[in-house]
Short mmCIF file of C-alpha atoms and ligand atoms in Angstrom, two decimals:
data_model
loop_
_atom_site.label_atom_id
_atom_site.label_comp_id
_atom_site.label_asym_id
_atom_site.label_seq_id
_atom_site.Cartn_x
_atom_site.Cartn_y
_atom_site.Cartn_z
CA MET R 283 125.57 112.02 105.79
CA GLU R 284 124.82 109.51 103.10
CA LEU R 285 121.42 108.61 104.87
CA ARG R 286 120.24 111.96 104.82
CA GLY R 287 116.90 112.16 102.76
CA ARG R 288 116.65 108.81 102.46
CA THR R 289 113.65 106.66 102.78
CA ALA R 290 113.60 103.82 104.99
CA LEU R 291 111.39 100.98 105.83
CA VAL R 292 111.60 99.22 109.51
CA THR R 293 109.64 96.19 109.98
CA GLY R 294 108.53 95.71 113.29
CA ALA R 295 109.09 99.34 114.43
CA SER R 296 106.23 99.70 117.05
CA LYS R 297 108.53 98.68 119.96
CA GLY R 298 111.84 97.25 121.16
CA LEU R 299 114.73 97.41 118.71
CA GLY R 300 112.82 98.42 115.56
CA ALA R 301 111.57 101.55 117.20
CA ALA R 302 115.24 102.36 118.31
CA ILE R 303 116.22 101.94 114.63
CA ALA R 304 113.63 104.04 113.18
CA VAL R 305 114.11 106.92 116.04
CA LEU R 306 118.10 106.82 114.88
CA LEU R 307 117.11 106.92 111.17
CA GLY R 308 115.04 110.01 111.93
CA ARG R 309 117.93 111.69 113.73
CA ALA R 310 120.01 110.75 110.62
CA GLY R 311 117.58 112.79 108.60
CA CYS R 312 115.66 109.94 106.85
CA ARG R 313 111.82 109.38 106.06
CA VAL R 314 110.76 106.57 107.80
CA GLY R 315 108.00 103.85 107.26
CA VAL R 316 107.24 102.34 110.45
CA ASN R 317 105.73 98.83 109.85
CA TYR R 318 103.85 97.01 112.52
CA ALA R 319 101.35 94.07 112.89
CA GLY R 320 98.85 95.03 115.49
CA ASP R 321 100.25 97.63 118.06
CA THR R 322 98.97 100.77 116.57
CA ALA R 323 99.72 102.75 119.66
CA GLY R 324 103.23 101.52 119.53
CA ALA R 325 103.59 102.39 116.12
CA ALA R 326 102.17 105.92 116.94
CA ARG R 327 104.78 106.24 119.50
CA THR R 328 107.62 105.47 117.21
CA VAL R 329 106.11 108.16 114.40
CA ALA R 330 106.02 110.78 117.01
CA ALA R 331 109.61 109.85 118.51
CA VAL R 332 111.23 109.83 114.68
CA GLU R 333 109.41 113.30 114.18
CA ALA R 334 111.01 114.52 117.74
CA ALA R 335 114.39 113.40 116.38
CA GLY R 336 114.22 115.29 113.11
CA GLY R 337 112.73 112.81 110.56
CA GLU R 338 109.65 112.15 109.00
CA ALA R 339 107.38 109.08 109.53
CA LEU R 340 104.43 107.02 108.49
CA ALA R 341 102.84 104.34 110.41
CA LEU R 342 102.32 101.14 108.17
CA GLN R 343 100.30 98.17 109.22
CA ALA R 344 101.07 95.15 107.41
CA ASP R 345 101.63 91.52 108.36
CA ILE R 346 104.96 90.85 106.45
CA ALA R 347 104.14 87.31 105.77
CA ASP R 348 101.30 88.60 103.43
CA GLU R 349 102.80 89.52 100.02
CA GLY R 350 99.84 91.53 98.97
CA ALA R 351 99.70 93.33 102.17
CA VAL R 352 103.53 94.13 102.03
CA GLN R 353 103.32 95.17 98.28
CA GLY R 354 100.57 97.53 99.28
CA MET R 355 102.55 98.80 102.13
CA VAL R 356 105.36 99.80 99.79
CA GLN R 357 103.22 101.55 97.43
CA THR R 358 101.95 103.46 100.23
CA LEU R 359 105.33 104.34 101.38
CA GLN R 360 106.71 105.21 98.17
CA ALA R 361 103.63 107.58 97.10
CA ARG R 362 104.36 109.59 100.24
CA PHE R 363 108.18 109.40 100.70
CA GLY R 364 109.60 108.14 97.08
CA THR R 365 111.61 105.10 96.50
CA VAL R 366 112.46 103.03 99.23
CA ASP R 367 116.21 103.35 99.69
CA LEU R 368 116.81 101.49 102.92
CA LEU R 369 115.18 98.29 104.25
CA VAL R 370 115.73 97.04 107.91
CA ASN R 371 114.13 93.44 108.22
CA ASN R 372 113.63 93.47 111.88
CA ALA R 373 109.96 92.13 112.53
CA ARG R 374 109.68 88.98 114.32
CA ILE R 375 107.35 86.47 116.03
CA ASP R 376 108.71 85.87 119.46
CA PRO R 377 109.98 82.41 120.12
CA TYR R 378 108.63 82.92 123.68
CA LYS R 379 105.13 83.80 122.74
CA ARG R 380 103.62 80.24 121.40
CA PRO R 381 100.02 80.16 121.64
CA ALA R 382 99.19 77.05 124.11
CA ASP R 383 96.95 75.53 121.47
CA MET R 384 99.24 75.74 118.47
CA SER R 385 100.66 72.38 117.02
CA ASP R 386 104.41 72.00 116.56
CA LEU R 387 103.89 72.19 112.74
CA GLY R 388 101.69 75.10 113.07
CA TRP R 389 104.16 76.96 115.13
CA TRP R 390 107.11 76.25 112.80
CA ASN R 391 105.08 77.34 109.75
CA GLN R 392 104.21 80.47 111.31
CA THR R 393 107.49 81.57 112.78
CA LEU R 394 109.14 80.70 109.28
CA ALA R 395 106.69 82.84 107.40
CA VAL R 396 107.09 85.77 109.43
CA ASN R 397 110.73 85.68 110.58
CA LEU R 398 112.45 84.39 107.19
CA THR R 399 109.80 84.52 104.44
CA GLY R 400 108.43 87.97 105.71
CA ALA R 401 112.05 89.18 105.29
CA TYR R 402 112.32 87.80 101.80
CA ILE R 403 108.72 89.22 100.71
CA CYS R 404 109.97 92.88 102.09
CA ALA R 405 113.30 92.53 100.13
CA MET R 406 111.55 91.88 96.94
CA ALA R 407 108.97 94.36 97.47
CA VAL R 408 111.75 96.98 97.41
CA TRP R 409 114.09 95.49 95.06
CA ASP R 410 113.08 96.85 91.74
CA GLY R 411 113.12 100.32 92.93
CA MET R 412 116.44 99.88 94.43
CA VAL R 413 117.96 98.37 91.15
CA ALA R 414 116.47 100.72 88.93
CA GLN R 415 118.30 103.68 90.92
CA ARG R 416 121.10 101.61 91.40
CA TRP R 417 121.54 102.36 95.10
CA GLY R 418 119.84 100.42 98.03
CA ARG R 419 120.54 99.05 101.38
CA ILE R 420 119.45 95.88 103.20
CA VAL R 421 120.03 95.05 106.69
CA ASN R 422 118.54 91.80 107.92
CA VAL R 423 118.32 91.55 111.85
CA SER R 424 119.10 87.98 112.90
CA SER R 425 120.22 86.52 116.38
CA VAL R 426 122.95 84.58 118.13
CA TRP R 427 120.46 81.83 117.85
CA ALA R 428 121.47 81.75 114.12
CA TYR R 429 124.54 79.86 115.30
CA TRP R 430 123.46 78.06 118.45
CA GLY R 431 122.27 74.39 118.78
CA ALA R 432 118.45 75.17 119.74
CA SER R 433 116.04 73.28 121.53
CA PHE R 434 112.88 72.16 120.25
CA LYS R 435 111.29 75.23 121.72
CA MET R 436 113.54 77.59 119.98
CA LEU R 437 114.23 75.47 116.70
CA PRO R 438 111.90 77.33 114.30
CA TYR R 439 113.35 80.79 115.39
CA ALA R 440 117.00 79.44 115.12
CA VAL R 441 116.13 78.11 111.73
CA ALA R 442 114.65 81.18 110.54
CA LYS R 443 117.53 83.28 111.73
CA SER R 444 119.97 80.94 110.25
CA GLY R 445 117.95 81.12 106.89
CA MET R 446 118.34 85.09 107.10
CA HIS R 447 122.15 84.84 106.74
CA ALA R 448 121.66 82.78 103.42
CA LEU R 449 119.17 85.33 102.32
CA THR R 450 121.48 88.01 103.13
CA ARG R 451 124.27 86.37 101.00
CA GLY R 452 121.72 85.79 98.07
CA LEU R 453 120.49 89.55 98.03
CA ALA R 454 123.97 90.70 98.44
CA THR R 455 125.23 88.84 95.39
CA GLU R 456 122.29 89.57 93.25
CA GLY R 457 122.38 93.35 94.18
CA ALA R 458 126.21 93.93 93.86
CA PRO R 459 126.31 94.70 90.24
CA PHE R 460 123.40 97.38 90.90
CA GLY R 461 124.73 98.96 93.91
CA VAL R 462 122.52 97.43 96.28
CA THR R 463 124.06 96.10 99.59
CA ALA R 464 122.78 93.41 102.18
CA ASN R 465 124.16 92.75 105.43
CA THR R 466 123.05 90.80 108.58
CA VAL R 467 123.44 92.42 111.93
CA ALA R 468 123.27 89.40 114.79
CA PRO R 469 122.77 90.67 118.13
CA GLY R 470 122.56 88.85 121.46
CA LEU R 471 120.57 89.73 124.60
CA ILE R 472 118.73 92.86 124.17
CA ILE R 473 117.01 94.56 127.09
CA THR R 474 113.89 96.01 125.49
CA GLU R 475 111.02 97.39 127.41
CA ALA R 476 109.11 94.21 126.47
CA ILE R 477 111.75 91.59 128.06
CA GLY R 478 109.67 91.33 131.07
CA THR R 479 106.72 89.81 129.26
CA ARG R 480 108.68 86.76 128.17
CA LEU R 481 111.66 86.28 130.68
CA THR R 482 111.43 86.41 134.58
CA GLU R 483 113.80 88.66 136.50
CA GLU R 484 115.64 85.73 137.42
CA GLN R 485 116.04 84.52 133.71
CA ILE R 486 117.20 87.78 132.69
CA GLU R 487 119.90 87.46 135.26
CA ASP R 488 120.98 84.05 134.10
CA ALA R 489 120.93 85.28 130.68
CA LYS R 490 123.37 88.30 131.56
CA HIS R 491 125.73 86.04 133.58
CA GLY R 492 126.03 83.98 130.04
CA VAL R 493 127.44 87.09 128.29
CA PRO R 494 131.15 87.64 128.92
CA LEU R 495 130.59 91.43 129.17
CA GLN R 496 127.89 90.54 131.89
CA ARG R 497 124.87 92.49 130.64
CA GLY R 498 122.50 92.89 127.76
CA ALA R 499 122.65 95.42 124.99
CA THR R 500 120.34 98.78 125.07
CA PRO R 501 118.10 98.54 121.83
CA GLU R 502 120.18 101.95 121.07
CA GLU R 503 123.48 100.08 121.17
CA ILE R 504 121.87 97.71 118.49
CA ALA R 505 120.23 100.39 116.39
CA GLU R 506 123.60 102.28 116.24
CA ALA R 507 125.11 98.92 114.75
CA VAL R 508 122.47 98.59 112.09
CA ILE R 509 122.92 102.33 111.19
CA PHE R 510 126.61 101.80 110.95
CA THR R 511 125.76 98.95 108.30
CA LEU R 512 123.38 100.97 106.56
CA GLY R 513 125.69 103.65 105.91
CA SER R 514 128.76 101.68 105.19
CA GLY R 515 128.68 101.34 101.20
CA PHE R 516 131.54 99.13 100.88
CA THR R 517 130.15 96.45 103.38
CA THR R 518 128.00 93.64 101.58
CA GLY R 519 127.36 90.15 102.37
CA ALA R 520 128.72 90.52 105.95
CA VAL R 521 127.49 89.70 109.37
CA LEU R 522 127.99 92.29 112.07
CA GLU R 523 127.88 90.43 115.48
CA ILE R 524 127.07 92.26 118.58
CA ASN R 525 126.42 90.10 121.41
CA GLY R 526 128.56 91.07 124.33
CA GLY R 527 130.89 88.47 123.40
CA VAL R 528 128.91 85.28 123.74
CA HIS R 529 131.00 83.31 121.23
CA LEU R 530 134.34 83.51 123.33
CA GLY R 531 133.39 80.80 125.32
CA ALA R 532 133.52 80.05 129.06
N1 NAP U 171 115.16 90.90 122.08
C1 NAP U 171 116.24 90.21 121.93
O1 NAP U 171 116.99 90.05 122.92
C2 NAP U 171 116.66 89.81 120.99
C3 NAP U 171 118.01 89.12 120.64
C4 NAP U 171 118.51 88.94 119.35
C5 NAP U 171 118.10 89.09 118.43
N2 NAP U 171 116.95 90.14 118.40
C6 NAP U 171 116.16 90.40 117.00
O2 NAP U 171 115.95 91.76 116.83
C7 NAP U 171 114.78 91.99 116.30
C8 NAP U 171 113.83 92.81 117.11
O3 NAP U 171 113.52 91.94 118.38
P1 NAP U 171 112.71 92.89 119.47
O4 NAP U 171 112.68 92.14 120.96
O5 NAP U 171 112.68 94.36 119.61
O6 NAP U 171 111.29 92.47 118.97
P2 NAP U 171 109.55 92.43 119.74
O7 NAP U 171 109.81 93.20 120.88
O8 NAP U 171 109.11 90.99 119.97
O9 NAP U 171 108.71 93.13 118.57
C9 NAP U 171 108.54 92.73 117.49
C10 NAP U 171 108.18 93.46 116.42
O10 NAP U 171 107.97 92.87 115.05
C11 NAP U 171 106.30 93.19 114.77
N3 NAP U 171 105.86 92.09 114.13
C12 NAP U 171 105.35 90.87 114.64
N4 NAP U 171 104.94 89.94 113.75
C13 NAP U 171 104.92 90.94 112.80
C14 NAP U 171 104.20 90.41 111.30
N5 NAP U 171 103.69 89.30 110.80
N6 NAP U 171 104.29 91.47 110.41
C15 NAP U 171 104.74 92.93 110.93
N7 NAP U 171 105.44 93.02 111.91
C16 NAP U 171 105.34 92.02 113.00
C17 NAP U 171 105.66 93.42 115.99
O11 NAP U 171 104.61 94.42 115.95
P3 NAP U 171 103.29 94.53 116.69
O12 NAP U 171 103.81 95.20 117.97
O13 NAP U 171 102.50 95.40 116.12
O14 NAP U 171 102.92 93.26 117.13
C18 NAP U 171 106.61 94.23 116.88
O15 NAP U 171 107.11 95.66 116.40
C19 NAP U 171 113.87 90.66 116.11
O16 NAP U 171 114.46 90.34 114.66
C20 NAP U 171 114.74 89.81 116.89
O17 NAP U 171 114.57 88.54 116.44
C21 NAP U 171 116.22 90.40 119.55
#
């Protein structure tokens, strides 16, 4: 009930987990800013799904690594729906989608810029509004990769996700006196509709076998954890791990 009537910004909500989070926020009676980078059709589908679920929604194209674009996006959202009460930093560059001609440093910089700095930029863009009204909820979507020893291939992604945990703790510390909470949700394997664009069937089966519960999560299962965290006013600086038990060992 605490979320009803609130204004939310979900980054990377054109597909996958972000779209599922946006829809559940709509079901909870929120007004949702549906951020995306380039998938206009996907964002439009999410807006329609949020509205069908009973919420209001606005598609907002912005590269979250671009501070000016993010500030413009937040202004547009606030002009339509009022102060942003809830921020879900969900957008990411997919670690499996490195362009073949990109240098190691170029990929490192791009991954960190979107997957970590982008979350910081978005938090700063909504911060003053949350502090002024002495109420705000921020959830950063991390990954089990924040904990794992990464191959070079996954290293920029893992570092960005690990950094998100420190970002959460800092935001939680700064926000606590003002009623602003910040938490991390760290999922494991999620079976989104796009998973087939980066993993083969065989790789997906292998990944499932590495999960003690022997499956990946649905986007809705992780979205429910995000909604729970957004609604839990006494939880801050915490990490909600939802991964089918991958840290249990063999
Ligand atoms: N999938 C998994 O198995 C898994 C596991 C653990 C954690 N996670 C985490 O869960 C979250 C969602 O994952 P997912 O699989 O649903 O992601 P996804 O399918 O790769 O979708 C990524 C989203 O981020 C957006 N995006 C990319 N770059 C952006 C930028 N510069 N500015 C704004 N938006 C940008 C994309 O927009 P466009 O579509 O417009 O490009 C898209 O909406 C991520 O934080 C991810 O790290 C996922």
